PDB file of C-alpha atoms and ligand atoms in Angstrom:
ATOM      1  CA  UNK R 124      -9.648  22.417  14.069  1.00  0.00           C
ATOM      2  CA  UNK R 125     -10.107  22.662  10.044  1.00  0.00           C
ATOM      3  CA  UNK R 126     -12.542  21.437   8.378  1.00  0.00           C
ATOM      4  CA  UNK R 127     -12.960  17.673   7.039  1.00  0.00           C
ATOM      5  CA  UNK R 128     -13.020  18.916   3.321  1.00  0.00           C
ATOM      6  CA  UNK R 129      -9.805  21.693   3.309  1.00  0.00           C
ATOM      7  CA  UNK R 130      -6.890  19.773   1.833  1.00  0.00           C
ATOM      8  CA  UNK R 131      -3.909  18.643   4.038  1.00  0.00           C
ATOM      9  CA  UNK R 132      -1.019  20.683   4.702  1.00  0.00           C
ATOM     10  CA  UNK R 133       1.949  18.909   2.120  1.00  0.00           C
ATOM     11  CA  UNK R 134       4.692  18.763   4.588  1.00  0.00           C
ATOM     12  CA  UNK R 135       7.224  16.846   1.983  1.00  0.00           C
ATOM     13  CA  UNK R 136       8.685  17.574  -1.159  1.00  0.00           C
ATOM     14  CA  UNK R 137       8.108  15.372  -4.538  1.00  0.00           C
ATOM     15  CA  UNK R 138      11.551  13.564  -6.222  1.00  0.00           C
ATOM     16  CA  UNK R 139      12.095  14.056  -9.099  1.00  0.00           C
ATOM     17  CA  UNK R 140      11.934  10.890 -10.804  1.00  0.00           C
ATOM     18  CA  UNK R 141      13.034  11.784 -14.280  1.00  0.00           C
ATOM     19  CA  UNK R 142      16.920  10.168 -13.588  1.00  0.00           C
ATOM     20  CA  UNK R 143      14.933   6.874 -12.967  1.00  0.00           C
ATOM     21  CA  UNK R 144      12.655   7.054 -16.038  1.00  0.00           C
ATOM     22  CA  UNK R 145      14.801   5.105 -18.258  1.00  0.00           C
ATOM     23  CA  UNK R 146      14.644   1.634 -16.477  1.00  0.00           C
ATOM     24  CA  UNK R 147      17.126  -0.961 -17.113  1.00  0.00           C
ATOM     25  CA  UNK R 148      14.900  -3.774 -17.377  1.00  0.00           C
ATOM     26  CA  UNK R 149      13.012  -2.678 -21.175  1.00  0.00           C
ATOM     27  CA  UNK R 150       9.900  -0.313 -19.164  1.00  0.00           C
ATOM     28  CA  UNK R 151       9.863   2.972 -17.963  1.00  0.00           C
ATOM     29  CA  UNK R 152      10.563   3.408 -14.183  1.00  0.00           C
ATOM     30  CA  UNK R 153      11.516  -0.738 -13.403  1.00  0.00           C
ATOM     31  CA  UNK R 154      14.712  -1.312 -12.649  1.00  0.00           C
ATOM     32  CA  UNK R 155      16.332  -4.298 -12.115  1.00  0.00           C
ATOM     33  CA  UNK R 156      19.276  -5.210  -9.868  1.00  0.00           C
ATOM     34  CA  UNK R 157      20.639  -8.851  -9.566  1.00  0.00           C
ATOM     35  CA  UNK R 158      23.113 -10.465  -7.329  1.00  0.00           C
ATOM     36  CA  UNK R 159      25.532 -13.414  -8.468  1.00  0.00           C
ATOM     37  CA  UNK R 160      24.420 -15.431  -5.211  1.00  0.00           C
ATOM     38  CA  UNK R 161      21.354 -17.178  -5.768  1.00  0.00           C
ATOM     39  CA  UNK R 162      18.470 -15.689  -3.708  1.00  0.00           C
ATOM     40  CA  UNK R 163      15.120 -14.459  -3.532  1.00  0.00           C
ATOM     41  CA  UNK R 164      13.266 -12.784  -6.247  1.00  0.00           C
ATOM     42  CA  UNK R 165      11.965  -9.542  -4.299  1.00  0.00           C
ATOM     43  CA  UNK R 166      10.047  -6.436  -5.778  1.00  0.00           C
ATOM     44  CA  UNK R 167      10.145  -3.209  -3.721  1.00  0.00           C
ATOM     45  CA  UNK R 168       7.212  -0.783  -5.649  1.00  0.00           C
ATOM     46  CA  UNK R 169       6.027   2.951  -4.742  1.00  0.00           C
ATOM     47  CA  UNK R 170       3.207   5.264  -6.832  1.00  0.00           C
ATOM     48  CA  UNK R 171       0.617   2.022  -7.425  1.00  0.00           C
ATOM     49  CA  UNK R 172      -1.710   5.261  -6.231  1.00  0.00           C
ATOM     50  CA  UNK R 173      -0.156   8.528  -8.415  1.00  0.00           C
ATOM     51  CA  UNK R 174      -0.166  11.138  -5.042  1.00  0.00           C
ATOM     52  CA  UNK R 175       1.453   8.908  -2.663  1.00  0.00           C
ATOM     53  CA  UNK R 176       4.768   9.810  -2.604  1.00  0.00           C
ATOM     54  CA  UNK R 177       6.865   8.174   0.256  1.00  0.00           C
ATOM     55  CA  UNK R 178       7.708   5.397  -0.913  1.00  0.00           C
ATOM     56  CA  UNK R 179       9.226   6.946  -4.077  1.00  0.00           C
ATOM     57  CA  UNK R 180      11.082   8.462  -1.751  1.00  0.00           C
ATOM     58  CA  UNK R 181      12.394   5.661  -0.174  1.00  0.00           C
ATOM     59  CA  UNK R 182      13.311   4.188  -4.289  1.00  0.00           C
ATOM     60  CA  UNK R 183      14.732   6.726  -5.332  1.00  0.00           C
ATOM     61  CA  UNK R 184      17.235   6.890  -2.214  1.00  0.00           C
ATOM     62  CA  UNK R 185      17.635   3.131  -2.528  1.00  0.00           C
ATOM     63  CA  UNK R 186      18.593   4.272  -6.995  1.00  0.00           C
ATOM     64  CA  UNK R 187      20.675   7.353  -5.713  1.00  0.00           C
ATOM     65  CA  UNK R 188      22.916   4.889  -3.031  1.00  0.00           C
ATOM     66  CA  UNK R 189      23.386   2.541  -5.735  1.00  0.00           C
ATOM     67  CA  UNK R 190      22.158  -0.205  -3.643  1.00  0.00           C
ATOM     68  CA  UNK R 191      22.469  -3.435  -5.252  1.00  0.00           C
ATOM     69  CA  UNK R 192      21.485  -6.678  -3.139  1.00  0.00           C
ATOM     70  CA  UNK R 193      23.727  -8.949  -2.013  1.00  0.00           C
ATOM     71  CA  UNK R 194      22.165 -12.155  -2.743  1.00  0.00           C
ATOM     72  CA  UNK R 195      18.964 -12.723  -6.007  1.00  0.00           C
ATOM     73  CA  UNK R 196      17.318 -10.217  -7.179  1.00  0.00           C
ATOM     74  CA  UNK R 197      16.457  -6.576  -7.016  1.00  0.00           C
ATOM     75  CA  UNK R 198      12.958  -4.838  -8.627  1.00  0.00           C
ATOM     76  CA  UNK R 199      12.403  -1.221  -8.029  1.00  0.00           C
ATOM     77  CA  UNK R 200       9.740   0.217  -9.356  1.00  0.00           C
ATOM     78  CA  UNK R 201       7.649   3.114  -9.565  1.00  0.00           C
ATOM     79  CA  UNK R 202       4.118   2.481 -10.117  1.00  0.00           C
ATOM     80  CA  UNK R 203       1.766   4.797 -11.856  1.00  0.00           C
ATOM     81  CA  UNK R 204       4.779   7.830 -12.336  1.00  0.00           C
ATOM     82  CA  UNK R 205       1.742   9.152 -14.723  1.00  0.00           C
ATOM     83  CA  UNK R 206      -0.651   9.731 -12.119  1.00  0.00           C
ATOM     84  CA  UNK R 207       2.140  11.331 -10.224  1.00  0.00           C
ATOM     85  CA  UNK R 208       3.562  13.625 -12.422  1.00  0.00           C
ATOM     86  CA  UNK R 209       0.067  14.615 -12.811  1.00  0.00           C
ATOM     87  CA  UNK R 210       0.087  15.928  -8.865  1.00  0.00           C
ATOM     88  CA  UNK R 211      -1.376  19.807  -8.009  1.00  0.00           C
ATOM     89  CA  UNK R 212      -1.336  20.207  -5.043  1.00  0.00           C
ATOM     90  CA  UNK R 213      -4.435  23.001  -5.096  1.00  0.00           C
ATOM     91  CA  UNK R 214      -6.440  19.382  -5.911  1.00  0.00           C
ATOM     92  CA  UNK R 215      -3.393  16.882  -4.648  1.00  0.00           C
ATOM     93  CA  UNK R 216      -6.190  14.214  -3.911  1.00  0.00           C
ATOM     94  CA  UNK R 217      -7.724  13.867  -8.043  1.00  0.00           C
ATOM     95  CA  UNK R 218      -3.579  12.629  -8.801  1.00  0.00           C
ATOM     96  CA  UNK R 219      -4.230   9.284  -7.258  1.00  0.00           C
ATOM     97  CA  UNK R 220      -4.891   7.731 -10.941  1.00  0.00           C
ATOM     98  CA  UNK R 221      -4.941   8.928 -14.133  1.00  0.00           C
ATOM     99  CA  UNK R 222      -8.132   6.864 -15.494  1.00  0.00           C
ATOM    100  CA  UNK R 223      -9.114   4.535 -12.945  1.00  0.00           C
ATOM    101  CA  UNK R 224      -7.579   2.740  -9.636  1.00  0.00           C
ATOM    102  CA  UNK R 225      -4.861   1.241 -10.501  1.00  0.00           C
ATOM    103  CA  UNK R 226      -5.313  -1.065  -7.697  1.00  0.00           C
ATOM    104  CA  UNK R 227      -8.197  -3.067  -8.343  1.00  0.00           C
ATOM    105  CA  UNK R 228      -7.194  -4.954 -11.977  1.00  0.00           C
ATOM    106  CA  UNK R 229      -5.394  -7.622 -10.748  1.00  0.00           C
ATOM    107  CA  UNK R 230      -7.570 -10.678 -12.179  1.00  0.00           C
ATOM    108  CA  UNK R 231      -7.028 -12.214 -14.995  1.00  0.00           C
ATOM    109  CA  UNK R 232     -10.568 -11.462 -16.388  1.00  0.00           C
ATOM    110  CA  UNK R 233      -9.386  -7.980 -16.186  1.00  0.00           C
ATOM    111  CA  UNK R 234      -6.154  -7.873 -17.321  1.00  0.00           C
ATOM    112  CA  UNK R 235      -6.660 -10.320 -19.721  1.00  0.00           C
ATOM    113  CA  UNK R 236     -10.426  -8.915 -21.089  1.00  0.00           C
ATOM    114  CA  UNK R 237     -10.554  -6.423 -23.782  1.00  0.00           C
ATOM    115  CA  UNK R 238     -10.974  -3.296 -21.340  1.00  0.00           C
ATOM    116  CA  UNK R 239      -8.738  -0.027 -22.282  1.00  0.00           C
ATOM    117  CA  UNK R 240      -7.375   2.582 -20.002  1.00  0.00           C
ATOM    118  CA  UNK R 241      -3.844   3.922 -18.859  1.00  0.00           C
ATOM    119  CA  UNK R 242      -3.706   1.922 -15.920  1.00  0.00           C
ATOM    120  CA  UNK R 243      -4.444  -0.786 -17.199  1.00  0.00           C
ATOM    121  CA  UNK R 244      -1.465  -0.295 -20.334  1.00  0.00           C
ATOM    122  CA  UNK R 245       0.401   0.358 -17.247  1.00  0.00           C
ATOM    123  CA  UNK R 246      -0.669  -2.829 -15.100  1.00  0.00           C
ATOM    124  CA  UNK R 247       0.006  -5.048 -18.161  1.00  0.00           C
ATOM    125  CA  UNK R 248       3.385  -3.856 -18.843  1.00  0.00           C
ATOM    126  CA  UNK R 249       4.347  -4.175 -15.649  1.00  0.00           C
ATOM    127  CA  UNK R 250       2.222  -7.001 -15.241  1.00  0.00           C
ATOM    128  CA  UNK R 251       5.916 -10.189 -16.281  1.00  0.00           C
ATOM    129  CA  UNK R 252       7.467  -8.083 -13.135  1.00  0.00           C
ATOM    130  CA  UNK R 253       5.384  -9.693 -10.696  1.00  0.00           C
ATOM    131  CA  UNK R 254       5.687 -12.759 -12.149  1.00  0.00           C
ATOM    132  CA  UNK R 255       9.017 -13.182 -11.419  1.00  0.00           C
ATOM    133  CA  UNK R 256       8.442 -11.959  -7.953  1.00  0.00           C
ATOM    134  CA  UNK R 257       8.551 -13.726  -4.992  1.00  0.00           C
ATOM    135  CA  UNK R 258       8.179 -11.439  -2.414  1.00  0.00           C
ATOM    136  CA  UNK R 259       6.885  -7.760  -3.061  1.00  0.00           C
ATOM    137  CA  UNK R 260       6.360  -4.937  -0.987  1.00  0.00           C
ATOM    138  CA  UNK R 261       3.764  -2.094  -2.100  1.00  0.00           C
ATOM    139  CA  UNK R 262       3.896   1.028  -0.758  1.00  0.00           C
ATOM    140  CA  UNK R 263       1.069   2.954  -0.074  1.00  0.00           C
ATOM    141  CA  UNK R 264      -0.191   6.360   2.298  1.00  0.00           C
ATOM    142  CA  UNK R 265      -3.409   7.142   3.436  1.00  0.00           C
ATOM    143  CA  UNK R 266      -5.753   9.801   2.751  1.00  0.00           C
ATOM    144  CA  UNK R 267      -6.264  10.796   6.769  1.00  0.00           C
ATOM    145  CA  UNK R 268      -3.880  10.454   9.234  1.00  0.00           C
ATOM    146  CA  UNK R 269      -3.755   7.728  11.183  1.00  0.00           C
ATOM    147  CA  UNK R 270      -0.397   5.173  12.169  1.00  0.00           C
ATOM    148  CA  UNK R 271       0.944   3.031   9.382  1.00  0.00           C
ATOM    149  CA  UNK R 272      -0.534  -0.359   8.989  1.00  0.00           C
ATOM    150  CA  UNK R 273       0.365  -3.433   7.279  1.00  0.00           C
ATOM    151  CA  UNK R 274      -2.012  -5.009   4.744  1.00  0.00           C
ATOM    152  CA  UNK R 275      -1.030  -8.693   4.840  1.00  0.00           C
ATOM    153  CA  UNK R 276      -4.243 -10.166   3.048  1.00  0.00           C
ATOM    154  CA  UNK R 277      -6.432 -13.277   4.280  1.00  0.00           C
ATOM    155  CA  UNK R 278      -3.256 -15.774   3.735  1.00  0.00           C
ATOM    156  CA  UNK R 279      -1.602 -17.280   6.569  1.00  0.00           C
ATOM    157  CA  UNK R 280       1.345 -16.592   4.588  1.00  0.00           C
ATOM    158  CA  UNK R 281       0.964 -12.593   4.463  1.00  0.00           C
ATOM    159  CA  UNK R 282       0.496 -12.159   8.025  1.00  0.00           C
ATOM    160  CA  UNK R 283       3.808 -14.319   8.894  1.00  0.00           C
ATOM    161  CA  UNK R 284       5.385 -12.255   6.247  1.00  0.00           C
ATOM    162  CA  UNK R 285       4.542  -9.132   7.563  1.00  0.00           C
ATOM    163  CA  UNK R 286       5.498 -10.452  11.355  1.00  0.00           C
ATOM    164  CA  UNK R 287       8.823 -11.594   9.409  1.00  0.00           C
ATOM    165  CA  UNK R 288       9.374  -7.879   8.182  1.00  0.00           C
ATOM    166  CA  UNK R 289       8.442  -6.795  12.281  1.00  0.00           C
ATOM    167  CA  UNK R 290       6.539  -3.562  11.113  1.00  0.00           C
ATOM    168  CA  UNK R 291       4.508  -1.747  11.393  1.00  0.00           C
ATOM    169  CA  UNK R 292       2.534  -2.216  14.747  1.00  0.00           C
ATOM    170  CA  UNK R 293      -0.748  -3.179  13.375  1.00  0.00           C
ATOM    171  CA  UNK R 294      -1.467  -5.437  10.950  1.00  0.00           C
ATOM    172  CA  UNK R 295      -4.728  -5.748   9.000  1.00  0.00           C
ATOM    173  CA  UNK R 296      -5.797  -9.455   7.370  1.00  0.00           C
ATOM    174  CA  UNK R 297      -7.930  -8.700   4.914  1.00  0.00           C
ATOM    175  CA  UNK R 298      -9.573  -9.663   1.549  1.00  0.00           C
ATOM    176  CA  UNK R 299      -9.585  -6.410  -0.178  1.00  0.00           C
ATOM    177  CA  UNK R 300     -12.086  -4.319  -1.680  1.00  0.00           C
ATOM    178  CA  UNK R 301     -15.055  -5.107  -3.995  1.00  0.00           C
ATOM    179  CA  UNK R 302     -14.183  -2.885  -6.665  1.00  0.00           C
ATOM    180  CA  UNK R 303     -11.494  -4.721  -7.966  1.00  0.00           C
ATOM    181  CA  UNK R 304      -8.358  -6.988  -6.528  1.00  0.00           C
ATOM    182  CA  UNK R 305      -5.056  -5.542  -5.481  1.00  0.00           C
ATOM    183  CA  UNK R 306      -1.916  -6.571  -6.752  1.00  0.00           C
ATOM    184  CA  UNK R 307      -0.925  -7.912  -3.145  1.00  0.00           C
ATOM    185  CA  UNK R 308      -3.728 -10.034  -3.826  1.00  0.00           C
ATOM    186  CA  UNK R 309      -2.441 -11.165  -7.229  1.00  0.00           C
ATOM    187  CA  UNK R 310      -2.315 -14.530  -8.131  1.00  0.00           C
ATOM    188  CA  UNK R 311      -0.152 -16.662  -6.459  1.00  0.00           C
ATOM    189  CA  UNK R 312       0.593 -14.097  -3.683  1.00  0.00           C
ATOM    190  CA  UNK R 313      -3.358 -15.267  -3.062  1.00  0.00           C
ATOM    191  CA  UNK R 314      -2.549 -18.595  -3.326  1.00  0.00           C
ATOM    192  CA  UNK R 315      -2.249 -20.534  -0.131  1.00  0.00           C
ATOM    193  CA  UNK R 316      -0.530 -23.417  -1.616  1.00  0.00           C
ATOM    194  CA  UNK R 317       2.205 -21.344  -3.098  1.00  0.00           C
ATOM    195  CA  UNK R 318       5.643 -19.301  -0.782  1.00  0.00           C
ATOM    196  CA  UNK R 319       5.112 -16.611  -2.992  1.00  0.00           C
ATOM    197  CA  UNK R 320       3.546 -13.121  -1.070  1.00  0.00           C
ATOM    198  CA  UNK R 321       3.562  -9.887  -1.193  1.00  0.00           C
ATOM    199  CA  UNK R 322       3.058  -6.797   2.048  1.00  0.00           C
ATOM    200  CA  UNK R 323       1.663  -3.550   1.473  1.00  0.00           C
ATOM    201  CA  UNK R 324       2.219  -0.769   3.939  1.00  0.00           C
ATOM    202  CA  UNK R 325       0.223   2.188   4.515  1.00  0.00           C
ATOM    203  CA  UNK R 326       3.439   4.729   5.662  1.00  0.00           C
ATOM    204  CA  UNK R 327       0.905   7.202   7.247  1.00  0.00           C
ATOM    205  CA  UNK R 328      -0.845   9.827   5.558  1.00  0.00           C
ATOM    206  CA  UNK R 329       0.241  10.983   1.919  1.00  0.00           C
ATOM    207  CA  UNK R 330       2.145  13.947   2.799  1.00  0.00           C
ATOM    208  CA  UNK R 331       3.034  14.135   6.322  1.00  0.00           C
ATOM    209  CA  UNK R 332       6.003  14.892   7.154  1.00  0.00           C
ATOM    210  CA  UNK R 333       6.970  11.082   9.359  1.00  0.00           C
ATOM    211  CA  UNK R 334       5.910   9.219   6.293  1.00  0.00           C
ATOM    212  CA  UNK R 335       8.817   8.873   4.193  1.00  0.00           C
ATOM    213  CA  UNK R 336      10.847   7.338   7.153  1.00  0.00           C
ATOM    214  CA  UNK R 337       8.398   5.014   7.488  1.00  0.00           C
ATOM    215  CA  UNK R 338       8.997   4.078   4.220  1.00  0.00           C
ATOM    216  CA  UNK R 339      12.286   3.264   4.147  1.00  0.00           C
ATOM    217  CA  UNK R 340      12.598   2.206   7.547  1.00  0.00           C
ATOM    218  CA  UNK R 341       9.608  -0.897   5.822  1.00  0.00           C
ATOM    219  CA  UNK R 342      11.873  -1.076   2.772  1.00  0.00           C
ATOM    220  CA  UNK R 343      15.336  -1.732   4.950  1.00  0.00           C
ATOM    221  CA  UNK R 344      13.146  -4.504   6.682  1.00  0.00           C
ATOM    222  CA  UNK R 345      12.069  -5.952   4.065  1.00  0.00           C
ATOM    223  CA  UNK R 346      15.250  -6.219   2.456  1.00  0.00           C
ATOM    224  CA  UNK R 347      17.027  -7.205   5.677  1.00  0.00           C
ATOM    225  CA  UNK R 348      14.287 -10.125   6.184  1.00  0.00           C
ATOM    226  CA  UNK R 349      14.725 -11.343   3.002  1.00  0.00           C
ATOM    227  CA  UNK R 350      18.787 -11.242   3.699  1.00  0.00           C
ATOM    228  CA  UNK R 351      19.016  -8.485   0.354  1.00  0.00           C
ATOM    229  CA  UNK R 352      21.413  -5.816   2.550  1.00  0.00           C
ATOM    230  CA  UNK R 353      24.725  -5.958   3.647  1.00  0.00           C
ATOM    231  CA  UNK R 354      24.581  -6.111   7.184  1.00  0.00           C
ATOM    232  CA  UNK R 355      26.856  -2.821   6.928  1.00  0.00           C
ATOM    233  CA  UNK R 356      24.401  -1.850   4.506  1.00  0.00           C
ATOM    234  CA  UNK R 357      21.872  -1.599   6.892  1.00  0.00           C
ATOM    235  CA  UNK R 358      23.767  -0.627  10.037  1.00  0.00           C
ATOM    236  CA  UNK R 359      23.673   3.046   8.831  1.00  0.00           C
ATOM    237  CA  UNK R 360      20.594   3.436   8.305  1.00  0.00           C
ATOM    238  CA  UNK R 361      18.082   1.186  10.818  1.00  0.00           C
ATOM    239  CA  UNK R 362      16.153   2.937  13.262  1.00  0.00           C
ATOM    240  CA  UNK R 363      17.654   1.617  16.663  1.00  0.00           C
ATOM    241  CA  UNK R 364      14.171   2.041  18.099  1.00  0.00           C
ATOM    242  CA  UNK R 365      13.261  -0.514  19.722  1.00  0.00           C
ATOM    243  CA  UNK R 366       9.682  -1.651  17.863  1.00  0.00           C
ATOM    244  CA  UNK R 367       6.525  -2.224  19.520  1.00  0.00           C
ATOM    245  CA  UNK R 368       5.108  -5.700  19.652  1.00  0.00           C
ATOM    246  CA  UNK R 369       3.152  -5.849  16.663  1.00  0.00           C
ATOM    247  CA  UNK R 370      -0.779  -6.467  16.749  1.00  0.00           C
ATOM    248  CA  UNK R 371      -2.865  -8.267  14.037  1.00  0.00           C
ATOM    249  CA  UNK R 372      -6.743  -7.226  13.461  1.00  0.00           C
ATOM    250  CA  UNK R 373      -9.014  -9.176  11.089  1.00  0.00           C
ATOM    251  CA  UNK R 374     -11.177  -6.745   9.151  1.00  0.00           C
ATOM    252  CA  UNK R 375     -15.096  -8.733   9.314  1.00  0.00           C
ATOM    253  CA  UNK R 376     -17.406  -5.955   7.344  1.00  0.00           C
ATOM    254  CA  UNK R 377     -16.323  -4.099   4.160  1.00  0.00           C
ATOM    255  CA  UNK R 378     -18.599  -1.155   4.124  1.00  0.00           C
ATOM    256  CA  UNK R 379     -19.041  -0.009   0.587  1.00  0.00           C
ATOM    257  CA  UNK R 380     -21.032   2.804  -0.549  1.00  0.00           C
ATOM    258  CA  UNK R 381     -24.256   1.975  -2.610  1.00  0.00           C
ATOM    259  CA  UNK R 382     -25.673   5.235  -2.997  1.00  0.00           C
ATOM    260  CA  UNK R 383     -24.771   9.172  -3.692  1.00  0.00           C
ATOM    261  CA  UNK R 384     -26.179   9.997   0.276  1.00  0.00           C
ATOM    262  CA  UNK R 385     -23.702   8.459   2.023  1.00  0.00           C
ATOM    263  CA  UNK R 386     -22.074   9.907   5.594  1.00  0.00           C
ATOM    264  CA  UNK R 387     -20.463   9.075   8.606  1.00  0.00           C
ATOM    265  CA  UNK R 388     -22.708   9.913  11.559  1.00  0.00           C
ATOM    266  CA  UNK R 389     -19.583   9.833  14.546  1.00  0.00           C
ATOM    267  CA  UNK R 390     -16.050  11.392  13.955  1.00  0.00           C
ATOM    268  CA  UNK R 391     -14.103   8.631  12.693  1.00  0.00           C
ATOM    269  CA  UNK R 392     -10.354   8.165  12.524  1.00  0.00           C
ATOM    270  CA  UNK R 393      -8.810   5.381  11.399  1.00  0.00           C
ATOM    271  CA  UNK R 394      -7.425   2.283  13.930  1.00  0.00           C
ATOM    272  CA  UNK R 395     -10.829   4.251  16.550  1.00  0.00           C
ATOM    273  CA  UNK R 396     -12.074   1.565  18.360  1.00  0.00           C
ATOM    274  CA  UNK R 397     -16.051   1.769  18.855  1.00  0.00           C
ATOM    275  CA  UNK R 398     -16.727   0.457  22.376  1.00  0.00           C
ATOM    276  CA  UNK R 399     -20.753  -0.869  22.056  1.00  0.00           C
ATOM    277  CA  UNK R 400     -22.241  -3.199  19.667  1.00  0.00           C
ATOM    278  CA  UNK R 401     -24.962  -1.463  17.347  1.00  0.00           C
ATOM    279  CA  UNK R 402     -23.024   1.367  17.727  1.00  0.00           C
ATOM    280  CA  UNK R 403     -24.368   4.127  14.263  1.00  0.00           C
ATOM    281  CA  UNK R 404     -21.495   4.481  12.262  1.00  0.00           C
ATOM    282  CA  UNK R 405     -23.266   6.100   9.056  1.00  0.00           C
ATOM    283  CA  UNK R 406     -25.996   6.023   6.954  1.00  0.00           C
ATOM    284  CA  UNK R 407     -26.320   5.276   3.191  1.00  0.00           C
ATOM    285  CA  UNK R 408     -29.369   6.622   1.611  1.00  0.00           C
ATOM    286  CA  UNK R 409     -32.029   4.755   3.661  1.00  0.00           C
ATOM    287  CA  UNK R 410     -29.034   2.270   5.403  1.00  0.00           C
ATOM    288  CA  UNK R 411     -27.850   2.628   8.513  1.00  0.00           C
ATOM    289  CA  UNK R 412     -24.666   0.961   9.116  1.00  0.00           C
ATOM    290  CA  UNK R 413     -23.535   0.136  12.780  1.00  0.00           C
ATOM    291  CA  UNK R 414     -20.966  -1.628  14.308  1.00  0.00           C
ATOM    292  CA  UNK R 415     -21.693  -5.049  14.493  1.00  0.00           C
ATOM    293  CA  UNK R 416     -19.558  -5.961  17.835  1.00  0.00           C
ATOM    294  CA  UNK R 417     -18.259  -4.297  20.888  1.00  0.00           C
ATOM    295  CA  UNK R 418     -14.794  -3.314  20.535  1.00  0.00           C
ATOM    296  CA  UNK R 419     -14.348  -2.828  16.943  1.00  0.00           C
ATOM    297  CA  UNK R 420     -11.839  -1.184  14.952  1.00  0.00           C
ATOM    298  CA  UNK R 421     -12.983   1.524  12.100  1.00  0.00           C
ATOM    299  CA  UNK R 422     -10.275   0.350   9.547  1.00  0.00           C
ATOM    300  CA  UNK R 423      -8.941   3.575   6.968  1.00  0.00           C
ATOM    301  CA  UNK R 424     -12.266   5.121   7.283  1.00  0.00           C
ATOM    302  CA  UNK R 425     -12.659   7.461   3.613  1.00  0.00           C
ATOM    303  CA  UNK R 426     -12.266  10.972   3.987  1.00  0.00           C
ATOM    304  CA  UNK R 427     -13.943  11.532   0.843  1.00  0.00           C
ATOM    305  CA  UNK R 428     -16.914   8.324   0.300  1.00  0.00           C
ATOM    306  CA  UNK R 429     -17.982   7.761  -3.389  1.00  0.00           C
ATOM    307  CA  UNK R 430     -20.482   5.742  -4.427  1.00  0.00           C
ATOM    308  CA  UNK R 431     -18.793   2.277  -5.342  1.00  0.00           C
ATOM    309  CA  UNK R 432     -15.782   2.873  -3.054  1.00  0.00           C
ATOM    310  CA  UNK R 433     -15.289   1.491   0.416  1.00  0.00           C
ATOM    311  CA  UNK R 434     -16.512   3.564   3.300  1.00  0.00           C
ATOM    312  CA  UNK R 435     -14.065   2.017   6.081  1.00  0.00           C
ATOM    313  CA  UNK R 436     -13.432  -1.545   7.110  1.00  0.00           C
ATOM    314  CA  UNK R 437     -14.538  -2.928  10.282  1.00  0.00           C
ATOM    315  CA  UNK R 438     -12.308  -5.342  12.299  1.00  0.00           C
ATOM    316  CA  UNK R 439     -11.123  -6.647  15.531  1.00  0.00           C
ATOM    317  CA  UNK R 440      -7.898  -7.788  17.138  1.00  0.00           C
ATOM    318  CA  UNK R 441      -7.089 -11.572  16.535  1.00  0.00           C
ATOM    319  CA  UNK R 442      -4.420 -13.192  18.825  1.00  0.00           C
TER     320      UNK R 442
HETATM  321 ZN1   ZN F 127      -2.750   3.394  -1.679  1.00  0.00          ZN
END
């Protein structure tokens, strides 16, 4: 087994996004296509994190195919392209962002506040696109190998959207991170009384061979769910394999790293289930982190734990 600090192999090639730079919305790398038939405003987003390339491969394909919605509106966004362009295979985790995490900025106090960063500038530029979105699919990938995960947020409508899309198998019901709000939880997406909704899908490990296909199937299923794509278009491209029944995991605890001396004390991997309550998982300085109940599911344990960030989220399967 490779040591956990060795960077994983890059199995996929990074697409040239320069053909898509100009956009058609007045915003670089943002494209909008409108059908003459009324319908929902759907947005597909890639590169919220600059080194999570699978979604960019899927969106570039839709653009190459000159896909057009058969009803409603489709917006395609490559979000943090500046970080994407900074990707360096010798230091592949560095290009998650430039100045700060673009996916922790999505509250009015941050967006409307005085603080400046390159991610905040991009977030402020793109914000009108999200304000005009009814349904958002935000395509991500993960640091460590893990089966794909749908992150449905904390509202019932998010879980219903994930079930409507019908993949991936594992859906996480969660409130996000203390370090700041995610785009998928932005404004009305997190309002239980508002029908607009968002889904974040983690398509697998960032650079593993399988992730781009997961991103593409997720995008196609999302388009299908909203009647945005013609049956002929989908017939040609949708995976025919039967999908497994979906399972929801309720996040109960978010372990946020408090010190510079954090470490897991047992081997951890995404979706590992720890059988016994009270099992010691990690130490954070003097603090011991133990499983709060039996059959505790570990969600996206951090490969490179850093103070202030989420080390792992704990959850349990729910009906
Ligand atoms: Zn991400």
